[in-house]
PDB file of C-alpha atoms in Angstrom:
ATOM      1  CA  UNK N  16      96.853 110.461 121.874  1.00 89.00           C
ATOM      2  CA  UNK N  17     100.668 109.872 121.035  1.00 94.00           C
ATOM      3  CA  UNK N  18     102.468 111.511 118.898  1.00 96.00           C
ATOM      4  CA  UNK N  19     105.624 109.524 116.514  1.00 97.00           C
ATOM      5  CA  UNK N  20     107.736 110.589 113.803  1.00 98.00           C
ATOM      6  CA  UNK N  21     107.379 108.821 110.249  1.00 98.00           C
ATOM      7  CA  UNK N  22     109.761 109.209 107.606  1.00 97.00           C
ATOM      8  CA  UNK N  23     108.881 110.323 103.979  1.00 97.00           C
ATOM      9  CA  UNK N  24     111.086 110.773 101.141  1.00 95.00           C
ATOM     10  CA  UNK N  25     110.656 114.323  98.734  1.00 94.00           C
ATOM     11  CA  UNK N  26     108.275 112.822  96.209  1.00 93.00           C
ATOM     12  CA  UNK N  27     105.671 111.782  98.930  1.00 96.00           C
ATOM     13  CA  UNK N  28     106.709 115.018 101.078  1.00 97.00           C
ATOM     14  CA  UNK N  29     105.184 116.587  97.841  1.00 96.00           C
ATOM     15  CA  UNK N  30     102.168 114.413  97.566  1.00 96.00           C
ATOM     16  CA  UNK N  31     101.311 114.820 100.798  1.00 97.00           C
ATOM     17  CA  UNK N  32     101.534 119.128 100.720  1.00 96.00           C
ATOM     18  CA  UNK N  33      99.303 118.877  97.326  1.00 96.00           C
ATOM     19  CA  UNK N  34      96.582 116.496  98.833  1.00 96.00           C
ATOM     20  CA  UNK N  35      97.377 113.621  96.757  1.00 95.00           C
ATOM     21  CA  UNK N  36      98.469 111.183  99.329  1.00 97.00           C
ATOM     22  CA  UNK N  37      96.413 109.917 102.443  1.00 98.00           C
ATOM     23  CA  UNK N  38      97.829 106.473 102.704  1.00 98.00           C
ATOM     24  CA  UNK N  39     101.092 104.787 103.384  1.00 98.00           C
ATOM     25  CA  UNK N  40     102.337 101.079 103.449  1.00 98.00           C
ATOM     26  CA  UNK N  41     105.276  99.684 105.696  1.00 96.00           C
ATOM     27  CA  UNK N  42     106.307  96.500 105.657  1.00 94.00           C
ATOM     28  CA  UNK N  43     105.286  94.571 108.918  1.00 89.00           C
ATOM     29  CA  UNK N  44     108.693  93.223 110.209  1.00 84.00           C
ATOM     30  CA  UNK N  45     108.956  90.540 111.229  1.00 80.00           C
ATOM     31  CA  UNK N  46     106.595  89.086 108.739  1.00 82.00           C
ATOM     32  CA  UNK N  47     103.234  87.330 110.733  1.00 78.00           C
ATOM     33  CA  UNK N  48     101.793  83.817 109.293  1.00 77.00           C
ATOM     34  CA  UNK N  49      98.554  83.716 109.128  1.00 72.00           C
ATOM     35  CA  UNK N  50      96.357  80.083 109.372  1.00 71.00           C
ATOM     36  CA  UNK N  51      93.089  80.231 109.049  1.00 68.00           C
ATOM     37  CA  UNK N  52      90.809  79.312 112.357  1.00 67.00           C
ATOM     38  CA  UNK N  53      94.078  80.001 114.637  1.00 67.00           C
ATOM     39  CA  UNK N  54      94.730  83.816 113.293  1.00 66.00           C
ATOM     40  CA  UNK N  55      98.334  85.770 112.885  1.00 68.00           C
ATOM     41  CA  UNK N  56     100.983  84.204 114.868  1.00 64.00           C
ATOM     42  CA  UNK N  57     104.226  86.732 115.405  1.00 61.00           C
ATOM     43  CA  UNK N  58     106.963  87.136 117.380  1.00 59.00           C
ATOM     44  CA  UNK N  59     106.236  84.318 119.282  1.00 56.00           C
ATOM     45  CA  UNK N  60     103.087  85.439 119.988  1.00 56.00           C
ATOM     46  CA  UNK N  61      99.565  83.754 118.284  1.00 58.00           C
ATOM     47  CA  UNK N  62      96.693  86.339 118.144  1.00 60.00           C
ATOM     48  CA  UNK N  63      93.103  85.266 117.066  1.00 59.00           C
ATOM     49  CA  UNK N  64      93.030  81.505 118.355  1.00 57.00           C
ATOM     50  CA  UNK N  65      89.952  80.252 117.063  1.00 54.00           C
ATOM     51  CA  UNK N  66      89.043  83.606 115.186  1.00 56.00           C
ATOM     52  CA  UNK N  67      88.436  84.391 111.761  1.00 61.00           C
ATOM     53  CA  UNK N  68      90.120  86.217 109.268  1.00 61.00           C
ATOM     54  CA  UNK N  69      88.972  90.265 110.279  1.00 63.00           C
ATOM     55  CA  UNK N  70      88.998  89.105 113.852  1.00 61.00           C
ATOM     56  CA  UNK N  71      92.524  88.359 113.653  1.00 62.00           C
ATOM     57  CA  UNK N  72      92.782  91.526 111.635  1.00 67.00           C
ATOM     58  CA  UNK N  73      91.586  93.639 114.085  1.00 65.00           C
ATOM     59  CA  UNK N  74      93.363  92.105 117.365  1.00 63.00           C
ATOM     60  CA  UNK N  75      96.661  92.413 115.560  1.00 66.00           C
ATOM     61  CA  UNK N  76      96.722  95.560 114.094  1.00 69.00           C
ATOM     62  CA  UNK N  77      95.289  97.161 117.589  1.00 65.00           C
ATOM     63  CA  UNK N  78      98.052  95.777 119.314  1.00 66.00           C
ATOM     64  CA  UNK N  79     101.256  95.866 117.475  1.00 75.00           C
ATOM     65  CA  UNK N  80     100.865  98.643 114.708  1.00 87.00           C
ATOM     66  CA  UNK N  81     104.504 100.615 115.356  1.00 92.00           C
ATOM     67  CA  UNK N  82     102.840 103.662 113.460  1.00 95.00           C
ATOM     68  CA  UNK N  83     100.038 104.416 116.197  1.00 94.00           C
ATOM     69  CA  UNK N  84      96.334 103.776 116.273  1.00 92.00           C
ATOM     70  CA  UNK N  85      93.270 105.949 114.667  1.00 94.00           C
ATOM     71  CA  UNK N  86      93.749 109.629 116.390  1.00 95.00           C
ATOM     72  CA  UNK N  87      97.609 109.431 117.093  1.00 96.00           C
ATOM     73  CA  UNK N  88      99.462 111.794 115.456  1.00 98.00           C
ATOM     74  CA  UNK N  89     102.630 111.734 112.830  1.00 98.00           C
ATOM     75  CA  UNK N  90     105.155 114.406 112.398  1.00 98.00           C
ATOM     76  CA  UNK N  91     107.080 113.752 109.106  1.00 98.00           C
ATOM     77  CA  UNK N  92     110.625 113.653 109.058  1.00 98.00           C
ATOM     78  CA  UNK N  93     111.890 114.506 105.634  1.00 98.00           C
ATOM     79  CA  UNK N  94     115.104 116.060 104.011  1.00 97.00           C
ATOM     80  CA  UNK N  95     116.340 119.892 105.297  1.00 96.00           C
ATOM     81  CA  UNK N  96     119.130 121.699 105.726  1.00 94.00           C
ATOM     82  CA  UNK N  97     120.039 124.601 108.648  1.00 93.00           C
ATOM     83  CA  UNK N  98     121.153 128.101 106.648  1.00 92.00           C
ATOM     84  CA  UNK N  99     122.085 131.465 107.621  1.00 92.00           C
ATOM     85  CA  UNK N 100     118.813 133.298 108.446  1.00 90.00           C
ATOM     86  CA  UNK N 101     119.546 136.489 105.975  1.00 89.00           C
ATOM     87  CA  UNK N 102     120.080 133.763 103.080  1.00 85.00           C
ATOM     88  CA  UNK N 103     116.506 133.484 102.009  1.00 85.00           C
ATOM     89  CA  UNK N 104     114.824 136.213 103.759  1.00 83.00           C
ATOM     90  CA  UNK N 105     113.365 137.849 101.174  1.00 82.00           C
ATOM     91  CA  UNK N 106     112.859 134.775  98.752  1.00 84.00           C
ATOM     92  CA  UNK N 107     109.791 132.574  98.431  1.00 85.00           C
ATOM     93  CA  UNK N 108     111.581 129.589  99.933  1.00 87.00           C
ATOM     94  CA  UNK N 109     109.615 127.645 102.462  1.00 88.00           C
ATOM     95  CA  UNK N 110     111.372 128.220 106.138  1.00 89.00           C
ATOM     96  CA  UNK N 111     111.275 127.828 109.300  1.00 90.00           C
ATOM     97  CA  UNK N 112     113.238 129.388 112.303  1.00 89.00           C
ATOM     98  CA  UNK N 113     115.008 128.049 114.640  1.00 89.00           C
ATOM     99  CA  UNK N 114     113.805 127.978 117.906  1.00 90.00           C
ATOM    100  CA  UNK N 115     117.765 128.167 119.519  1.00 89.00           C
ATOM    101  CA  UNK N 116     119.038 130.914 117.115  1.00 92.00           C
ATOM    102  CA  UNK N 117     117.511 133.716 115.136  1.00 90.00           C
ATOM    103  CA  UNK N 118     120.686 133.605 112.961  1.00 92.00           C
ATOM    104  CA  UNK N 119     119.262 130.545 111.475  1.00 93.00           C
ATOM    105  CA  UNK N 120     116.635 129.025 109.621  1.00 93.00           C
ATOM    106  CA  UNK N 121     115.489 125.548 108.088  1.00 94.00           C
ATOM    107  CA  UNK N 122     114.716 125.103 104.778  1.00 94.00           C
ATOM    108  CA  UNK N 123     113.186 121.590 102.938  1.00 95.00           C
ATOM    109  CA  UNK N 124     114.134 120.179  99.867  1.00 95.00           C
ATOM    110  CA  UNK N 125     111.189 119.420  98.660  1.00 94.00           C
ATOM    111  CA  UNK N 126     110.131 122.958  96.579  1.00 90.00           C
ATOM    112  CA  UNK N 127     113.311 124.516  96.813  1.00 91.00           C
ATOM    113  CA  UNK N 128     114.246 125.208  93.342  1.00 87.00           C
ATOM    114  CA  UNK N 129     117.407 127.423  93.939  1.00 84.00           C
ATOM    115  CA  UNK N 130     120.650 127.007  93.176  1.00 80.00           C
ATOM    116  CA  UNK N 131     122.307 125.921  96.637  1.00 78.00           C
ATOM    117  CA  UNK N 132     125.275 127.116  98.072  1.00 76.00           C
ATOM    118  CA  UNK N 133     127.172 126.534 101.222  1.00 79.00           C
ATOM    119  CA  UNK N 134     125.183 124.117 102.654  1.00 87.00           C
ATOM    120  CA  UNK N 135     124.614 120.211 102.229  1.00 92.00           C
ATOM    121  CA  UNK N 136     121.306 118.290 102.400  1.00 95.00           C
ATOM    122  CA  UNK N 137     120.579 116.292 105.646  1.00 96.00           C
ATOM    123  CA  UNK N 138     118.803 113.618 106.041  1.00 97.00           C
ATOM    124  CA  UNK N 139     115.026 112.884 107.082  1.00 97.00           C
ATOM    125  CA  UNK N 140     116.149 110.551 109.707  1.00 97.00           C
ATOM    126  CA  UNK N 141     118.287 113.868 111.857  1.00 97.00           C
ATOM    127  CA  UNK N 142     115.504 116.000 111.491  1.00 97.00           C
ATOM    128  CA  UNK N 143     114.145 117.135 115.191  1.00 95.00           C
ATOM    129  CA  UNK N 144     110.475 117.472 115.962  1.00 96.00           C
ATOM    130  CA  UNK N 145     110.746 121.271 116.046  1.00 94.00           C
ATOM    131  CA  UNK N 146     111.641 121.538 112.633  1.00 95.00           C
ATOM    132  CA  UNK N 147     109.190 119.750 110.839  1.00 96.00           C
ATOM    133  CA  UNK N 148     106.632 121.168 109.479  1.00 96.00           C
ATOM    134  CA  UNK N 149     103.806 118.231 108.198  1.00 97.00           C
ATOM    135  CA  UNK N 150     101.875 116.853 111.139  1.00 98.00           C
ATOM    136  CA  UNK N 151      99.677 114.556 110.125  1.00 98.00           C
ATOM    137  CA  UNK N 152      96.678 112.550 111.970  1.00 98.00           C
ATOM    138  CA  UNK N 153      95.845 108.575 111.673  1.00 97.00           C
ATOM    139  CA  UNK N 154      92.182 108.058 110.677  1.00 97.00           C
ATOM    140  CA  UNK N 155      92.604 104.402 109.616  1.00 94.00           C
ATOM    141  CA  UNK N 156      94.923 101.494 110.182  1.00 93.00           C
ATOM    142  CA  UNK N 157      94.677  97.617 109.034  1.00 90.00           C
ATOM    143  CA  UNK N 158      96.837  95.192 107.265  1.00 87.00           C
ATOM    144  CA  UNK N 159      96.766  93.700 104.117  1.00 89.00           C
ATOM    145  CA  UNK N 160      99.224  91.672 101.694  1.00 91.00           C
ATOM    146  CA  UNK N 161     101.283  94.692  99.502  1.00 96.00           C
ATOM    147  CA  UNK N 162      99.173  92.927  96.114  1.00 96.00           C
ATOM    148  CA  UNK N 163      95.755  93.596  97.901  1.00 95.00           C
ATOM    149  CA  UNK N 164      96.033  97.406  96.915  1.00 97.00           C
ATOM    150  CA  UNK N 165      93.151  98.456  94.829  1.00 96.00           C
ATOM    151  CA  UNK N 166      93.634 101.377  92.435  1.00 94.00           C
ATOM    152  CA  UNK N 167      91.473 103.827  94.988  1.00 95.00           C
ATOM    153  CA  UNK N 168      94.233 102.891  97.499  1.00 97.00           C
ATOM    154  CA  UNK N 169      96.893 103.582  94.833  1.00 95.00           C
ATOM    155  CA  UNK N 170      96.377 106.763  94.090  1.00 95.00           C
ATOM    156  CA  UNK N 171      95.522 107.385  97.714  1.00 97.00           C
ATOM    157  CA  UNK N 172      99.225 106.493  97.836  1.00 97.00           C
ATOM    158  CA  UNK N 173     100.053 110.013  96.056  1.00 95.00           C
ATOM    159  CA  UNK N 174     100.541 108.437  92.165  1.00 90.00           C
ATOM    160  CA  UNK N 175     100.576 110.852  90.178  1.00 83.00           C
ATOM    161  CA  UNK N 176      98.666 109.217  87.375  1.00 76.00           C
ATOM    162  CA  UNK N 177      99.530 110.857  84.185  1.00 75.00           C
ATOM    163  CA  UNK N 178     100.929 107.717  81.839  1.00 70.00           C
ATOM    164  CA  UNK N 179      98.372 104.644  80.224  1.00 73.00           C
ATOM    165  CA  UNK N 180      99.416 102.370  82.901  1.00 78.00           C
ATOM    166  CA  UNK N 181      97.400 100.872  85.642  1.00 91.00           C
ATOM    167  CA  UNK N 182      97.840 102.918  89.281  1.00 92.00           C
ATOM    168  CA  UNK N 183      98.167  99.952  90.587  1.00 94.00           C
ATOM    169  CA  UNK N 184     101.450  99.296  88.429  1.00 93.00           C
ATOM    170  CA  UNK N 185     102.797 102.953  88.885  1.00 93.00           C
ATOM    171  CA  UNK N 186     102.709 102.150  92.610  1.00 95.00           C
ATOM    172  CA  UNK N 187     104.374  98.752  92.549  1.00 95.00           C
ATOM    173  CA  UNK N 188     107.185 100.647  90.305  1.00 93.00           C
ATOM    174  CA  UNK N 189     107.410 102.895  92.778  1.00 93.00           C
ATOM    175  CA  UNK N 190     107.653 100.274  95.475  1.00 96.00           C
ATOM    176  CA  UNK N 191     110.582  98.756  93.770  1.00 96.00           C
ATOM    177  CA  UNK N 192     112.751 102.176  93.649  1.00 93.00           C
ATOM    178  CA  UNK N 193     112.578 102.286  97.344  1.00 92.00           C
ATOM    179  CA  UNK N 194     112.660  98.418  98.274  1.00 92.00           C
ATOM    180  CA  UNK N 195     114.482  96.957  95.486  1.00 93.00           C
ATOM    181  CA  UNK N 196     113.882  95.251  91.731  1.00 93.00           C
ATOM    182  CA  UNK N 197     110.184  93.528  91.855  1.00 94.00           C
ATOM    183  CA  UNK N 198     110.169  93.731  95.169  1.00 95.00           C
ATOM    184  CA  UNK N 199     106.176  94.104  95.273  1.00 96.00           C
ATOM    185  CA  UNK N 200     106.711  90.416  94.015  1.00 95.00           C
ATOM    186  CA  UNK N 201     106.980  88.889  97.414  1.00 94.00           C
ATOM    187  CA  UNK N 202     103.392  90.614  98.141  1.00 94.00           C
ATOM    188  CA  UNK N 203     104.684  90.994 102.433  1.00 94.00           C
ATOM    189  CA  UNK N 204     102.145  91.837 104.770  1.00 90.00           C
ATOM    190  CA  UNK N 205     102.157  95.738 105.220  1.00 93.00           C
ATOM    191  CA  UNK N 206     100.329  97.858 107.147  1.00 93.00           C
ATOM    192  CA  UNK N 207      98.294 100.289 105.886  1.00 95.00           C
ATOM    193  CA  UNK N 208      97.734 103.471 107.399  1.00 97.00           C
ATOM    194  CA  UNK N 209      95.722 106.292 106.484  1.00 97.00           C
ATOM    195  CA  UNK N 210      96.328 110.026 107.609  1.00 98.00           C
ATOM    196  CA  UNK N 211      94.764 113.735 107.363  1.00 98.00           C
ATOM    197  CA  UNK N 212      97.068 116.578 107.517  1.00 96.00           C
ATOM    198  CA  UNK N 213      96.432 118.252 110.852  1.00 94.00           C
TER     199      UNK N 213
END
């Protein structure tokens, strides 16, 4: 078993605490090819020669997912911020102490409702693996075109369904505010892996 971080941003840190998301998708870069009765060819590399279409599946995504395979573990980087210890000691603020100081703590973005003060936000990407708190184990990885997603796997995505529109659309939407406007149009290759919190 290995063990990688994975970055989330505060809506699917949120999603992921209430249950609602079990899935993520990453764009596969560099994008493979795929041609059918010679499999995914990438990086120079051709996997699948002569195979079909969930041969080629398999023997890529076993051997170059950057996420992990089935029974690796996760540990979600997301936004935080170091405070004084005495700050939110007696407030309902989700913390965590740090292991090199007992004058400090960490709080998380996500759920903190107070006014702030004295302190910035930093981002997921500094955050060291003794301060997160979400660790999270793969049950499931494959790849698929970004289009592919059914509305199970949308919601499984952590949608939070509440308008008339499809799930499928909701996710796309929120596709675009993270790659860019219509971005789901280019339907990449992504890989699609599915987690349980640990």
């Amino acid at each position: 078993m290995k063990e990688r971080p994975i970055l989330f941003n505060t809506q699917m840190v949120k999603a992921i605490l209430e249950g609602r998301k079990t899935q993520t998708r990453r764009i596969i870069n560099p994008q493979p090819t795929f041609k059918e009765n010679t499999g995914f060819h990438w990086k120079g590399y051709m996997y699948g020669i002569g195979s079909d279409y969930a041969e080629t599946m398999h023997n890529f995504t076993n051997r170059n997912c950057p996420f992990g395979r089935v029974g690796d573990q996760l540990w979600v980087r997301e936004t935080f911020a170091i405070v004084p210890e005495t700050a939110y000691r007696h407030s309902e603020v989700n913390k965590l102490n740090h292991p090199n100081d007992q004058e400090l703590s960490i709080i998380y973005k996500q759920g903190f409702h107070l006014s702030k003060s004295g302190f910035s936000w930093k981002p997921s990407i500094h955050m060291p693996r003794w301060a997160s708190r979400i660790l999270l184990e793969i049950t499931n990885v494959r790849v698929e075109r970004l289009t592919d997603i059914s509305v199970k796997d949308a919601l499984s995505e952590g949608i939070e369904h509440k308008s008339m529109n499809c799930p499928r659309h909701e996710f796309f939407q929120l596709w675009n505010s993270v790659y860019g406007d219509m971005a789901h149009e280019q339907n990449n290759w992504v890989w699609v892996v599915e987690f349980k919190q640990v």
